[in-house]
Coordinates of C-alpha atoms and ligand atoms in Angstrom, one line a residue:
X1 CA 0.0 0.0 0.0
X2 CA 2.9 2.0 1.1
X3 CA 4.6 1.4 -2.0
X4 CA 1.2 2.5 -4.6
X5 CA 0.7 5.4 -2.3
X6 CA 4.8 6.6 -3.2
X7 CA 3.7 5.8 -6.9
X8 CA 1.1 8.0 -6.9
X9 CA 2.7 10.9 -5.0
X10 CA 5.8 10.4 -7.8
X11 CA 3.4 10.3 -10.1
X12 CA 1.6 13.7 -9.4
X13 CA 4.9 15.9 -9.0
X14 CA 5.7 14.7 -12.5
X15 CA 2.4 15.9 -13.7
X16 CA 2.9 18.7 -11.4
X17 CA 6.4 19.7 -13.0
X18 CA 6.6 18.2 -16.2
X19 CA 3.4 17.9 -17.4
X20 CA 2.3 21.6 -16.5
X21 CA 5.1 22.5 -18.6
X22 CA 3.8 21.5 -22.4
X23 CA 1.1 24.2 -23.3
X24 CA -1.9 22.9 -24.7
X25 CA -2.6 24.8 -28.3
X26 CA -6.0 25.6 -29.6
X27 CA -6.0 27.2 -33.5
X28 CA -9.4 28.6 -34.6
X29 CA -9.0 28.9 -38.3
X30 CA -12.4 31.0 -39.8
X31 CA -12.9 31.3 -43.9
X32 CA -12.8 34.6 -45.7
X33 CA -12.9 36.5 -42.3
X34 CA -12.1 40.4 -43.6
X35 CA -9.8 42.3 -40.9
X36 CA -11.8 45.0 -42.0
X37 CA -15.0 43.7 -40.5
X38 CA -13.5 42.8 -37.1
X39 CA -14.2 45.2 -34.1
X40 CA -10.5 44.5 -32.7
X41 CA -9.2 45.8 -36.1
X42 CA -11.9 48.7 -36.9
X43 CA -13.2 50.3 -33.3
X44 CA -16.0 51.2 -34.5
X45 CA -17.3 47.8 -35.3
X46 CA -19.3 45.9 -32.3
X47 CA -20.2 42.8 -34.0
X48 CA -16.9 40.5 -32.6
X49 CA -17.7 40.9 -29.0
X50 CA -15.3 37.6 -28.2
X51 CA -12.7 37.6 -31.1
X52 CA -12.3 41.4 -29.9
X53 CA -12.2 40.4 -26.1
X54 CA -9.6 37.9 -26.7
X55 CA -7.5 40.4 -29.1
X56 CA -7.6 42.6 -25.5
X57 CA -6.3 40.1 -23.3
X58 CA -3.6 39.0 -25.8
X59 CA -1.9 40.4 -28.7
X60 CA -3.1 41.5 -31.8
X61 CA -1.5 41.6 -35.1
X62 CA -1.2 44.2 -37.4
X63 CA 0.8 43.0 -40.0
X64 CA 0.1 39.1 -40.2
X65 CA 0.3 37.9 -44.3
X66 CA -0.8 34.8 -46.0
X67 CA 1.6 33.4 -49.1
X68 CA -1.5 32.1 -51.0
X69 CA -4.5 33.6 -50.9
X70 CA -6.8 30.7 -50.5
X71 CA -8.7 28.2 -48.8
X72 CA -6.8 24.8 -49.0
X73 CA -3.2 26.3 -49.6
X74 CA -3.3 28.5 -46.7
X75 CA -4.7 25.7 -44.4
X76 CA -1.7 23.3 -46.2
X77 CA 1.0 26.2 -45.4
X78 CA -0.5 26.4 -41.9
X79 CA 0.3 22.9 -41.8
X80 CA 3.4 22.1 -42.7
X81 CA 5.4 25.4 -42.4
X82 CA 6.4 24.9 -46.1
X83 CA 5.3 27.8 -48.9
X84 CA 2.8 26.4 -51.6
X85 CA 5.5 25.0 -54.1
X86 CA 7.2 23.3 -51.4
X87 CA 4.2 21.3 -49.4
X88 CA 2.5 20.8 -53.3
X89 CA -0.8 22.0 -52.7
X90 CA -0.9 25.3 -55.0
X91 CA -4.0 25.4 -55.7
X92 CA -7.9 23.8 -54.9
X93 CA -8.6 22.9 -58.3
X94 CA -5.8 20.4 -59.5
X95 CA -4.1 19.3 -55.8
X96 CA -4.2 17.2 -53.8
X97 CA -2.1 17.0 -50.4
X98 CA 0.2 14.7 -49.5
X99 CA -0.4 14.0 -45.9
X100 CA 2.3 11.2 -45.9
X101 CA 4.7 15.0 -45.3
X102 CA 5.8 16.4 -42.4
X103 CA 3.7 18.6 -40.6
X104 CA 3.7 20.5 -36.9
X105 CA 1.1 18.6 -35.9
X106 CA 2.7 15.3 -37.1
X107 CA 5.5 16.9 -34.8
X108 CA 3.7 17.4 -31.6
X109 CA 1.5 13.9 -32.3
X110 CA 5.1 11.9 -32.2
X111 CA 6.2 14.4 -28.7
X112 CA 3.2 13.0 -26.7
X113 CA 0.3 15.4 -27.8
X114 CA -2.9 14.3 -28.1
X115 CA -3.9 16.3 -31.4
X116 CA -7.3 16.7 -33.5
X117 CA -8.9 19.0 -36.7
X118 CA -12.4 19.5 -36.1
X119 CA -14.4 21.4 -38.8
X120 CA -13.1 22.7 -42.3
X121 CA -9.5 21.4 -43.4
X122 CA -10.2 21.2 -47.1
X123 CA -7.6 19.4 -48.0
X124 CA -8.8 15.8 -48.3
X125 CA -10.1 13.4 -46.3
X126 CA -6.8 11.0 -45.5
X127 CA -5.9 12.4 -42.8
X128 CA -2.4 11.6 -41.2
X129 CA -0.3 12.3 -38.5
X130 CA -3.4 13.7 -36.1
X131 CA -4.3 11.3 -33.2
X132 CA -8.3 12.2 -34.2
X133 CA -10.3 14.6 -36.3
X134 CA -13.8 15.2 -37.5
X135 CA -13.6 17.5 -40.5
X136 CA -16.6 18.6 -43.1
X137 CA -16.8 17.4 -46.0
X138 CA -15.6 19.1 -48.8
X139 CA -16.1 23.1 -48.0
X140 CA -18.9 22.2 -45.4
X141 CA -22.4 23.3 -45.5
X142 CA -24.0 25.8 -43.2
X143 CA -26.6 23.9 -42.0
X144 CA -27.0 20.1 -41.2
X145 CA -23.5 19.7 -42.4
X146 CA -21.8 16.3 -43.3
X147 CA -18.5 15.1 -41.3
X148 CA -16.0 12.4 -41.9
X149 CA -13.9 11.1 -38.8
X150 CA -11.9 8.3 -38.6
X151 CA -15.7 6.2 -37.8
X152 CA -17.0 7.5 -41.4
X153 CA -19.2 9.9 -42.8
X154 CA -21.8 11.2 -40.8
X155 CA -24.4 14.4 -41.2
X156 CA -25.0 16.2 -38.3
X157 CA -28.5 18.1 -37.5
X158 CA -28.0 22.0 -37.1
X159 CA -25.8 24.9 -37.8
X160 CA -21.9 24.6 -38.4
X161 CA -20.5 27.2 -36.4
X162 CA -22.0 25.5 -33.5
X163 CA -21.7 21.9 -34.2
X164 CA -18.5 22.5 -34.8
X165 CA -17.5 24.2 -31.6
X166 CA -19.5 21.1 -29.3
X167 CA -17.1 19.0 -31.3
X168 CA -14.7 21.0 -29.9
X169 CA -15.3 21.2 -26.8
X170 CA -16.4 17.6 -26.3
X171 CA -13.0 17.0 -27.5
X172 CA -10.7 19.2 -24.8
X173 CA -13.1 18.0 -22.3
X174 CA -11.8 14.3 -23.0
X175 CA -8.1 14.9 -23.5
X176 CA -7.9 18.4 -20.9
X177 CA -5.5 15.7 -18.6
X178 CA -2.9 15.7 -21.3
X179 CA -0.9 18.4 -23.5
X180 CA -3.4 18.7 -26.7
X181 CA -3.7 20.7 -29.7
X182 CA -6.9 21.2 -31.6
X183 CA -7.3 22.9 -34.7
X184 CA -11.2 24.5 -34.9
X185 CA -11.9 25.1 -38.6
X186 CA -14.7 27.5 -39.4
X187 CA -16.7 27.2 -42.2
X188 CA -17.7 30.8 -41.6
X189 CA -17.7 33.5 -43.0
X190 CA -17.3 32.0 -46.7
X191 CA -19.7 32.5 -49.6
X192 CA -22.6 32.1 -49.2
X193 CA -22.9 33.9 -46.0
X194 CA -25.7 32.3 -44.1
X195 CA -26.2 33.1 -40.3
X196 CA -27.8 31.4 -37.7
X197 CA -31.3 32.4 -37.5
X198 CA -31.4 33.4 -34.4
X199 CA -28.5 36.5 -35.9
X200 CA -31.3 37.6 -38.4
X201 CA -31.4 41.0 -37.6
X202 CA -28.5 41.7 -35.8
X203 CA -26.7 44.5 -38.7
X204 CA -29.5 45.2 -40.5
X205 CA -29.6 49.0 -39.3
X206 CA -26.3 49.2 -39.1
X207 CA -24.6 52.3 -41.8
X208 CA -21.8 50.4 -44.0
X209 CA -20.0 53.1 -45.9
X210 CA -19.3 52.6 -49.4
X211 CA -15.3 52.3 -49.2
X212 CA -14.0 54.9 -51.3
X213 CA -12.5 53.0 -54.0
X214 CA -16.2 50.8 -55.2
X215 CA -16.0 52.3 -58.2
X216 CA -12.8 51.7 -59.1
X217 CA -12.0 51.8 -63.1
X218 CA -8.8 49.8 -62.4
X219 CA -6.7 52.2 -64.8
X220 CA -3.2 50.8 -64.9
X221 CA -4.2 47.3 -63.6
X222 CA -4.9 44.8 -66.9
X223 CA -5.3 42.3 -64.3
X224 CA -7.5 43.8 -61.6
X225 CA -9.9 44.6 -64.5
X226 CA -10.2 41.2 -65.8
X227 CA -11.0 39.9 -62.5
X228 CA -14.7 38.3 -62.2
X229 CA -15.6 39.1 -58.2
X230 CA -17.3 42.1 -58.6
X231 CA -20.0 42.8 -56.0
X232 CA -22.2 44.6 -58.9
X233 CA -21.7 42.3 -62.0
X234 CA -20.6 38.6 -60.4
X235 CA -22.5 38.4 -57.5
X236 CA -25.4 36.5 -58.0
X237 CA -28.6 37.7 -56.6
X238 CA -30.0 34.2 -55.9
X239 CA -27.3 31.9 -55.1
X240 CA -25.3 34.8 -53.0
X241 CA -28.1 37.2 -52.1
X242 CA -31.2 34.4 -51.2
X243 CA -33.1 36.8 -53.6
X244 CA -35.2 33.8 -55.6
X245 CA -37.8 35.0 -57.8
X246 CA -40.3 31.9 -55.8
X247 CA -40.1 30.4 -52.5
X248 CA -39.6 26.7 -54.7
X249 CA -36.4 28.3 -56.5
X250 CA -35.2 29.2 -53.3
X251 CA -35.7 25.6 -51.9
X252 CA -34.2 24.0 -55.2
X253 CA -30.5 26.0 -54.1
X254 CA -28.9 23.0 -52.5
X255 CA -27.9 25.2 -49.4
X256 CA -31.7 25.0 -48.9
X257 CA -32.7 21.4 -50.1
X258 CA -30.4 20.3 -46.9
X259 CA -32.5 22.0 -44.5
X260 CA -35.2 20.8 -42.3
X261 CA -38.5 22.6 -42.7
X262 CA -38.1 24.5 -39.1
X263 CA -34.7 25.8 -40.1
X264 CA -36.0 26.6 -44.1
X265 CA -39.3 28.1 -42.7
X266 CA -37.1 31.0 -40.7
X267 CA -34.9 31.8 -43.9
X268 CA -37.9 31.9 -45.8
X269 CA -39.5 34.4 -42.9
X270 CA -36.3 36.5 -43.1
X271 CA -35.7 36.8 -46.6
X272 CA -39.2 37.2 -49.0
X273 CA -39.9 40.2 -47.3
X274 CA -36.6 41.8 -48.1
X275 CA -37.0 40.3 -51.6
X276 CA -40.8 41.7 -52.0
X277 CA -39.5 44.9 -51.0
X278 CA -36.7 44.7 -54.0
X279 CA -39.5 44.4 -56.3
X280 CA -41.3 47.3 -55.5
X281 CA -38.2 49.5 -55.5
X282 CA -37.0 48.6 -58.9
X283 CA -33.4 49.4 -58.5
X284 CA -30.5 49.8 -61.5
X285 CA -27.4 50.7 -62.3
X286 CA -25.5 52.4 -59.4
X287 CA -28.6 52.3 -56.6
X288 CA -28.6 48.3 -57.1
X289 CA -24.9 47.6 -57.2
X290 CA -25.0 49.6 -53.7
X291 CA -27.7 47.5 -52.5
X292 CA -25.9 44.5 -53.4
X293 CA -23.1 46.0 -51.2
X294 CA -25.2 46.7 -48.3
X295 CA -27.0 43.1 -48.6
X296 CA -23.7 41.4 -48.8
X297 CA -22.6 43.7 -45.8
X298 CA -25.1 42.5 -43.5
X299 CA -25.3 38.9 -44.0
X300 CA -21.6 38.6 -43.7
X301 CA -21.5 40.5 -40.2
X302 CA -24.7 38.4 -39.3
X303 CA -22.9 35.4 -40.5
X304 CA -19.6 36.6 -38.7
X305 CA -21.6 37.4 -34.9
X306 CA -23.0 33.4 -35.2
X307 CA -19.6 32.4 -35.3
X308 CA -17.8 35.1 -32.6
X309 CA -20.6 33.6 -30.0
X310 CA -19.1 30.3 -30.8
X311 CA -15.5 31.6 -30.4
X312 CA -16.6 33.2 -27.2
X313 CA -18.2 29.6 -26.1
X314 CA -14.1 28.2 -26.3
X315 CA -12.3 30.8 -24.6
X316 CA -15.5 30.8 -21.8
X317 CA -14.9 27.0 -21.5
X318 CA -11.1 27.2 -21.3
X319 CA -11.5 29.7 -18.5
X320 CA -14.1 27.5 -16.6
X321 CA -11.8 24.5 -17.1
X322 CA -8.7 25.9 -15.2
X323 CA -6.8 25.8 -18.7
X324 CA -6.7 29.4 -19.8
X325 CA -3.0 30.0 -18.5
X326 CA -1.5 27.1 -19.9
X327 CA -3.3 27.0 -23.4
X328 CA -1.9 29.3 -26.1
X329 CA -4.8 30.4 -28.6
X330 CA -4.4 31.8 -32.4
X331 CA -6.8 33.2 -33.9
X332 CA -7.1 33.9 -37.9
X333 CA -8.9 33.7 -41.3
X334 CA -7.1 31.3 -43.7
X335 CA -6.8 34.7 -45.9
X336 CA -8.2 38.3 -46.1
X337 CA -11.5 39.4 -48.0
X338 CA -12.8 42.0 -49.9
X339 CA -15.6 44.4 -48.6
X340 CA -16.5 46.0 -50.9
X341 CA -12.8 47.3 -51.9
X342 CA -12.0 48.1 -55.7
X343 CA -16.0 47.2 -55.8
X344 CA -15.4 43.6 -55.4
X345 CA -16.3 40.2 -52.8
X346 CA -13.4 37.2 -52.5
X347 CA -9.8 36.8 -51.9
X348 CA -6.5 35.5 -54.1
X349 CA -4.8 39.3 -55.0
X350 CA -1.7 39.9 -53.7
X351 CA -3.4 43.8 -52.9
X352 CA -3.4 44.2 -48.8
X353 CA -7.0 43.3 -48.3
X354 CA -6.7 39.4 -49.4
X355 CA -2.8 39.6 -49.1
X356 CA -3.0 40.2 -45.0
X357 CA -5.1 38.3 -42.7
X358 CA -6.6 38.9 -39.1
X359 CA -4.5 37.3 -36.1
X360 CA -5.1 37.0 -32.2
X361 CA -2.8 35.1 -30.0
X362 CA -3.8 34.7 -26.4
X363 CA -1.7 33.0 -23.5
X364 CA -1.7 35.0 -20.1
X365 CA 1.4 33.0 -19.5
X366 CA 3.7 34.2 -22.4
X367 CA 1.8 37.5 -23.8
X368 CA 1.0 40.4 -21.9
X369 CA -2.3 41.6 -22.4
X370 CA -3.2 44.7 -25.0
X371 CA 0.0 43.5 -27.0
X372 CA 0.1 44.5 -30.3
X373 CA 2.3 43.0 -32.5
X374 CA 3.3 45.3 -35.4
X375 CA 6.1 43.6 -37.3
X376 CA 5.3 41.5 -40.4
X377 CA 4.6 37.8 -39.4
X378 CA 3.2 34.9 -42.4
X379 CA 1.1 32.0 -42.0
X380 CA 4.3 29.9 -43.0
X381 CA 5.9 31.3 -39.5
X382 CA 3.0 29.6 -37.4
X383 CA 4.3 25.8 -37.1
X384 CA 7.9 26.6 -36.3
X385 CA 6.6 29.0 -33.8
X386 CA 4.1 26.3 -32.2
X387 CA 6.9 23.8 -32.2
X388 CA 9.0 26.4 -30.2
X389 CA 6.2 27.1 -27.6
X390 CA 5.2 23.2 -27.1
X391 CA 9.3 22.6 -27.0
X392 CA 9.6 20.7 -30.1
X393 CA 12.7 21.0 -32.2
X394 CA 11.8 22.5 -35.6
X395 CA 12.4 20.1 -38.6
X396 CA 15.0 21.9 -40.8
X397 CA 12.8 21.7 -43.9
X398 CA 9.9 24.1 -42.2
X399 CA 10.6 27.4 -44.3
X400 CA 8.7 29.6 -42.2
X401 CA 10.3 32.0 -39.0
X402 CA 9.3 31.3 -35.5
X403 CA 7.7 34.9 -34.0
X404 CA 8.0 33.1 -30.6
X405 CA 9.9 36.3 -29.6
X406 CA 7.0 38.8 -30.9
X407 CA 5.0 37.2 -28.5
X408 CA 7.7 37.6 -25.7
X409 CA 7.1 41.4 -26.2
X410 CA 10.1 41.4 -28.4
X411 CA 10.7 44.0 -31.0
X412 CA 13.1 43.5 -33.1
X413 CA 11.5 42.5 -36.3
X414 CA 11.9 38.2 -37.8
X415 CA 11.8 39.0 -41.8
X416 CA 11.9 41.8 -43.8
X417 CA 10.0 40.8 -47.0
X418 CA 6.9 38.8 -47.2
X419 CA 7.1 36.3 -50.1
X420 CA 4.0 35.4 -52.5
X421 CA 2.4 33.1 -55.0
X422 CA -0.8 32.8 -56.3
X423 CA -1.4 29.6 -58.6
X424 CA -5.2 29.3 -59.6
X425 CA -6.4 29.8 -62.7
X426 CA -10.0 29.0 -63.0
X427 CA -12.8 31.2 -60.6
X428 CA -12.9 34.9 -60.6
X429 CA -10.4 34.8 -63.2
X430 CA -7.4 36.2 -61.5
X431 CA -4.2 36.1 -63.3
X432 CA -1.6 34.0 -61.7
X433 CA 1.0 36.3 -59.9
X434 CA 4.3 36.3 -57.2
X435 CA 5.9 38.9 -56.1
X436 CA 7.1 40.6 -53.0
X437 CA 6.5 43.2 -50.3
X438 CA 9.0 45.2 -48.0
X439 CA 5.7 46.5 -46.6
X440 CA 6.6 50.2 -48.0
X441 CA 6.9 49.0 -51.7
X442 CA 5.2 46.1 -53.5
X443 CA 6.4 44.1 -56.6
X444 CA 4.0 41.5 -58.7
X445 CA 4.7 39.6 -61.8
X446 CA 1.3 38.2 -63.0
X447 CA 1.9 35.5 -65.5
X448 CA -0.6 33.1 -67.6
X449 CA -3.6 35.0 -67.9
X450 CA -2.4 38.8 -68.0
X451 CA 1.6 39.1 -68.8
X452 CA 3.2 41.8 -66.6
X453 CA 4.5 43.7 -64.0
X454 CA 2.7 46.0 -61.1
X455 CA 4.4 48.5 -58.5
X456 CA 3.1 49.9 -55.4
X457 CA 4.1 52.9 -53.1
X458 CA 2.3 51.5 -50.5
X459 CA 2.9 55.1 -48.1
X460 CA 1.7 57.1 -51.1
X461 CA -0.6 55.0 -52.5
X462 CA -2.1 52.0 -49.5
X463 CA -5.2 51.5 -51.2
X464 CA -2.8 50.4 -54.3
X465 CA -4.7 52.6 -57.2
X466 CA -1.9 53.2 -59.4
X467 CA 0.6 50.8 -60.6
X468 CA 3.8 52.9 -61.1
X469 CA 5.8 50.1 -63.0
X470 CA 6.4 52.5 -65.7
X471 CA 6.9 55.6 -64.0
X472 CA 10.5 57.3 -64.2
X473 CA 10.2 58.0 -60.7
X474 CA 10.6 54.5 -59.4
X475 CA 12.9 53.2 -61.8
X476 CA 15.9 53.0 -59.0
X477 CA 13.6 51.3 -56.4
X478 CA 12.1 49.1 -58.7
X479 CA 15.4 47.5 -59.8
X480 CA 16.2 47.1 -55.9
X481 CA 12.6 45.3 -55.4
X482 CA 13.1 42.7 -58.4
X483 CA 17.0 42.2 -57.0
X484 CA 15.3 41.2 -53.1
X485 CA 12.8 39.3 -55.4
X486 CA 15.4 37.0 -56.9
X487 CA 17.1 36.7 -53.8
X488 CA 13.4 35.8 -51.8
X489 CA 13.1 33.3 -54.4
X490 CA 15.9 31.5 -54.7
X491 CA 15.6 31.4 -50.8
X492 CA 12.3 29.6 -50.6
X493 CA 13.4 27.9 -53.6
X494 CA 10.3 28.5 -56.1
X495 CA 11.7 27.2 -59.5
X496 CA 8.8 27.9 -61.1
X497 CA 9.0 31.8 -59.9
X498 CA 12.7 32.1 -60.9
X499 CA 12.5 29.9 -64.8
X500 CA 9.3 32.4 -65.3
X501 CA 11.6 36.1 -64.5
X502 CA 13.7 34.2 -66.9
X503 CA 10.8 34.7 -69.8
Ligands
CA601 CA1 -10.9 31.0 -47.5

């Protein structure tokens, strides 16, 4: 008895000493959530009650980038640590990724973690190197969404942003004895922007301005005019908007035909009036592209506040739990959006609104609260910089920079240029394009679609207007910004980059 009694005392100073030490590591990854339409970002917002809480207990970034402007490439960055044409997945049209590759969560699995994805991944469904996971299927669907978990393929009654988060939590409740790291993947706040019912309402009376540059003629940019996101000519009324000419079009929209008829019967409540009153105001040209704008406006931030109360829900429960101090959370979007910007919805440009992403890190332990981080970090830096908090050596293949130090209230800054490439060729038509940022001046080669160069002063110019490639004026800074260019590339090794300069 003696003996069993010893054990267990040698037993809980271990626990007490040792295990205390590994943090536990919670990542809430949301889809196509704007900076711009955050309240810890933009004051005057009140819509992210929790994401803005959390930004004020921790630290908040100003200058976070993503390398690839998309859905399944930034979560496959995020991933491995590895830039686009290193991990292979450039693009969600033609890759598919390898999870037989190293990853920081293949890392931490193999150091003792307990370690799950729950929600969107978008990256398959052979998932390796996780001890569990439950991810949706394909991009997910906003209500009754399907999920496939090492048990199968299941559909789950009720809306994602919640379903998700009771995942979540179920999940931490069960391993909250050991170190663990869970990755919570939002579907929100993608396309097509469809709240929780009980959010109807919410930022309907709210005043969104028309950002200045909506009408923008993109003079100087082949490219940007090409492009086929605009709120005013590609956003579709129906699909986007729930603006169906009958309520038995709008049940034929397969975002619709999943619902039960409680959860159909409130859309249907919230919407035909809104769509009755369209009618009657027979709007055109400029008045209709701005109620596009506004529409668009509200069900994203209606969209946005179902998933901050689910966000608040993990932090609430991490307090409750005794966890808080020892569990670092990150927040962010797997890429920027547009609101309304250069008149236009989605992501992909290498221009600051896609380009740079919302991030929150919180851990009373390591970051003092109301940090604010303003040195350029990318999404490539986050694995190294997990490894380095859970005390894991980095593998000497992970590209990105660890911003541990940042979040010691550190300010000397990790890299000077941010590094880009953008692959897709198919949706929205946006030309393929790398390039580079100092964070005062801005180089892009697009390639495929639109052959060229573009050139931002980024002080002068932050909204990126006018592309001064071909203005005398720069000539001296430009040749400096395509010599760091070479040098980036040949750094992070993107053979395709360097054999296309070579055109
Ligand atoms: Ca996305």
């Amino acid at each position: 008895m003696k003996k069993i009694i010893l054990l267990m005392l040698l037993l809980g100073v271990m626990m007490g000493t040792y295990g205390q030490k590994k943090p536990n590591i919670v990542i809430i990854i949301s889809d196509d959530h704007a900076y711009q339409a955050i309240g810890a970002y933009q004051p005057a917002l009140k819509n992210t009650p929790n994401l803005d809480k959390l930004a004020a207990e921790g630290a908040i970034f100003s200058k976070a980038y993503v390398s690839n402007s998309i859905c399944g490439p930034s979560r496959a960055v995020l991933l491995t640590g590895k830039y686009s044409h290193k991990n292979g997945f450039k693009d969600n049209e033609t890759s598919t990724f390898d999870f037989s590759q190293d990853s920081f969560i293949k890392q931490l699995t193999n150091s003792g973690y307990k370690t799950s994805w729950i929600g969107k991944i978008h990256l398959g469904y052979k998932l390796e190197g996780f001890t569990d996971y439950d991810i949706l299927v394909g991009q997910g669907h906003y209500f009754n969404p399907d999920f496939i978990s090492p048990d199968g393929r299941h559909r789950q009654q009720g809306y994602v942003s919640d379903i998700v988060t009771d995942k979540a939590i179920d999940w931490m409740k069960e391993h909250r004895d050991q170190p663990f790291c869970v990755v919570i993947g939002h579907k929100a706040t993608h396309r097509t922007w469809m709240p929780d019912p009980q959010d109807f309402g919410v930022n309907d009376e709210e005043e969104f301005e028309l950002p200045e540059t909506f009408y923008d003629d993109y003079r100087t940019r082949e490219a940007a005019k090409l492009q086929e996101m605009s709120i005013d000519k590609d956003m579709q009324m129906g699909y986007d908007l729930k603006m169906y000419p009958t309520v038995a079009d709008m049940r034929k929209d397969g975002n619709f035909a999943r619902m039960d008829d409680e959860q159909f019967q409130k859309y249907i409540e919230y919407y035909r009036p809104i769509y009755d009153d369209l009618q009657k105001r027979k709007l055109k040209g400029k008045e209709l592209a701005e109620w596009k704008y506004r529409r668009y406006m509200i069900d994203y931030q209606n969209t946005a506040r179902s998933m901050d109360r689910n966000i608040g829900r993990v932090t609430d429960y991490l307090r409750d739990s005794g966890l808080e101090d020892n569990t670092l959370v990150i927040y962010l979007s797997d890429q920027g959006f547009y609101m309304g910007e250069h008149g236009w919805f989605d992501k992909r440009w290498m221009y600051e609104e896609s380009f740079r992403t919302p991030m929150i890190a919180k851990m009373p332990t390591l970051i003092k609260a109301h940090s604010r981080i303003d040195q350029q970090v990318m999404n490539v830096d986050i694995a190294p910089t997990l490894l380095q908090i859970a005390q894991v050596d980095v593998p000497q293949d992970m590209q990105g920079k660890s911003f541990l130090p940042l979040l010691r209230g550190d300010k000397k800054k990790i890299r000077d240029v941010l590094y880009y490439h953008y692959y897709e060729k198919g949706e929205h038509a946006v030309s393929p394009h790398f390039g580079i940022s100092d964070g005062r001046y801005k180089l892009i080669r697009l390639y495929h679609k639109v052959e060229g160069w573009e050139f931002y002063d980024l002080k002068a110019d932050p909204q990126e207007m006018i592309n001064r490639y071909e203005d005398p004026k720069f000539k001296k800074q430009i040749e400096k910004m395509k010599a760091k260019l070479v040098l980036e590339i040949k750094k992070v090794d993107d053979k395709e980059a360097l054999e296309l300069l070579d055109k």
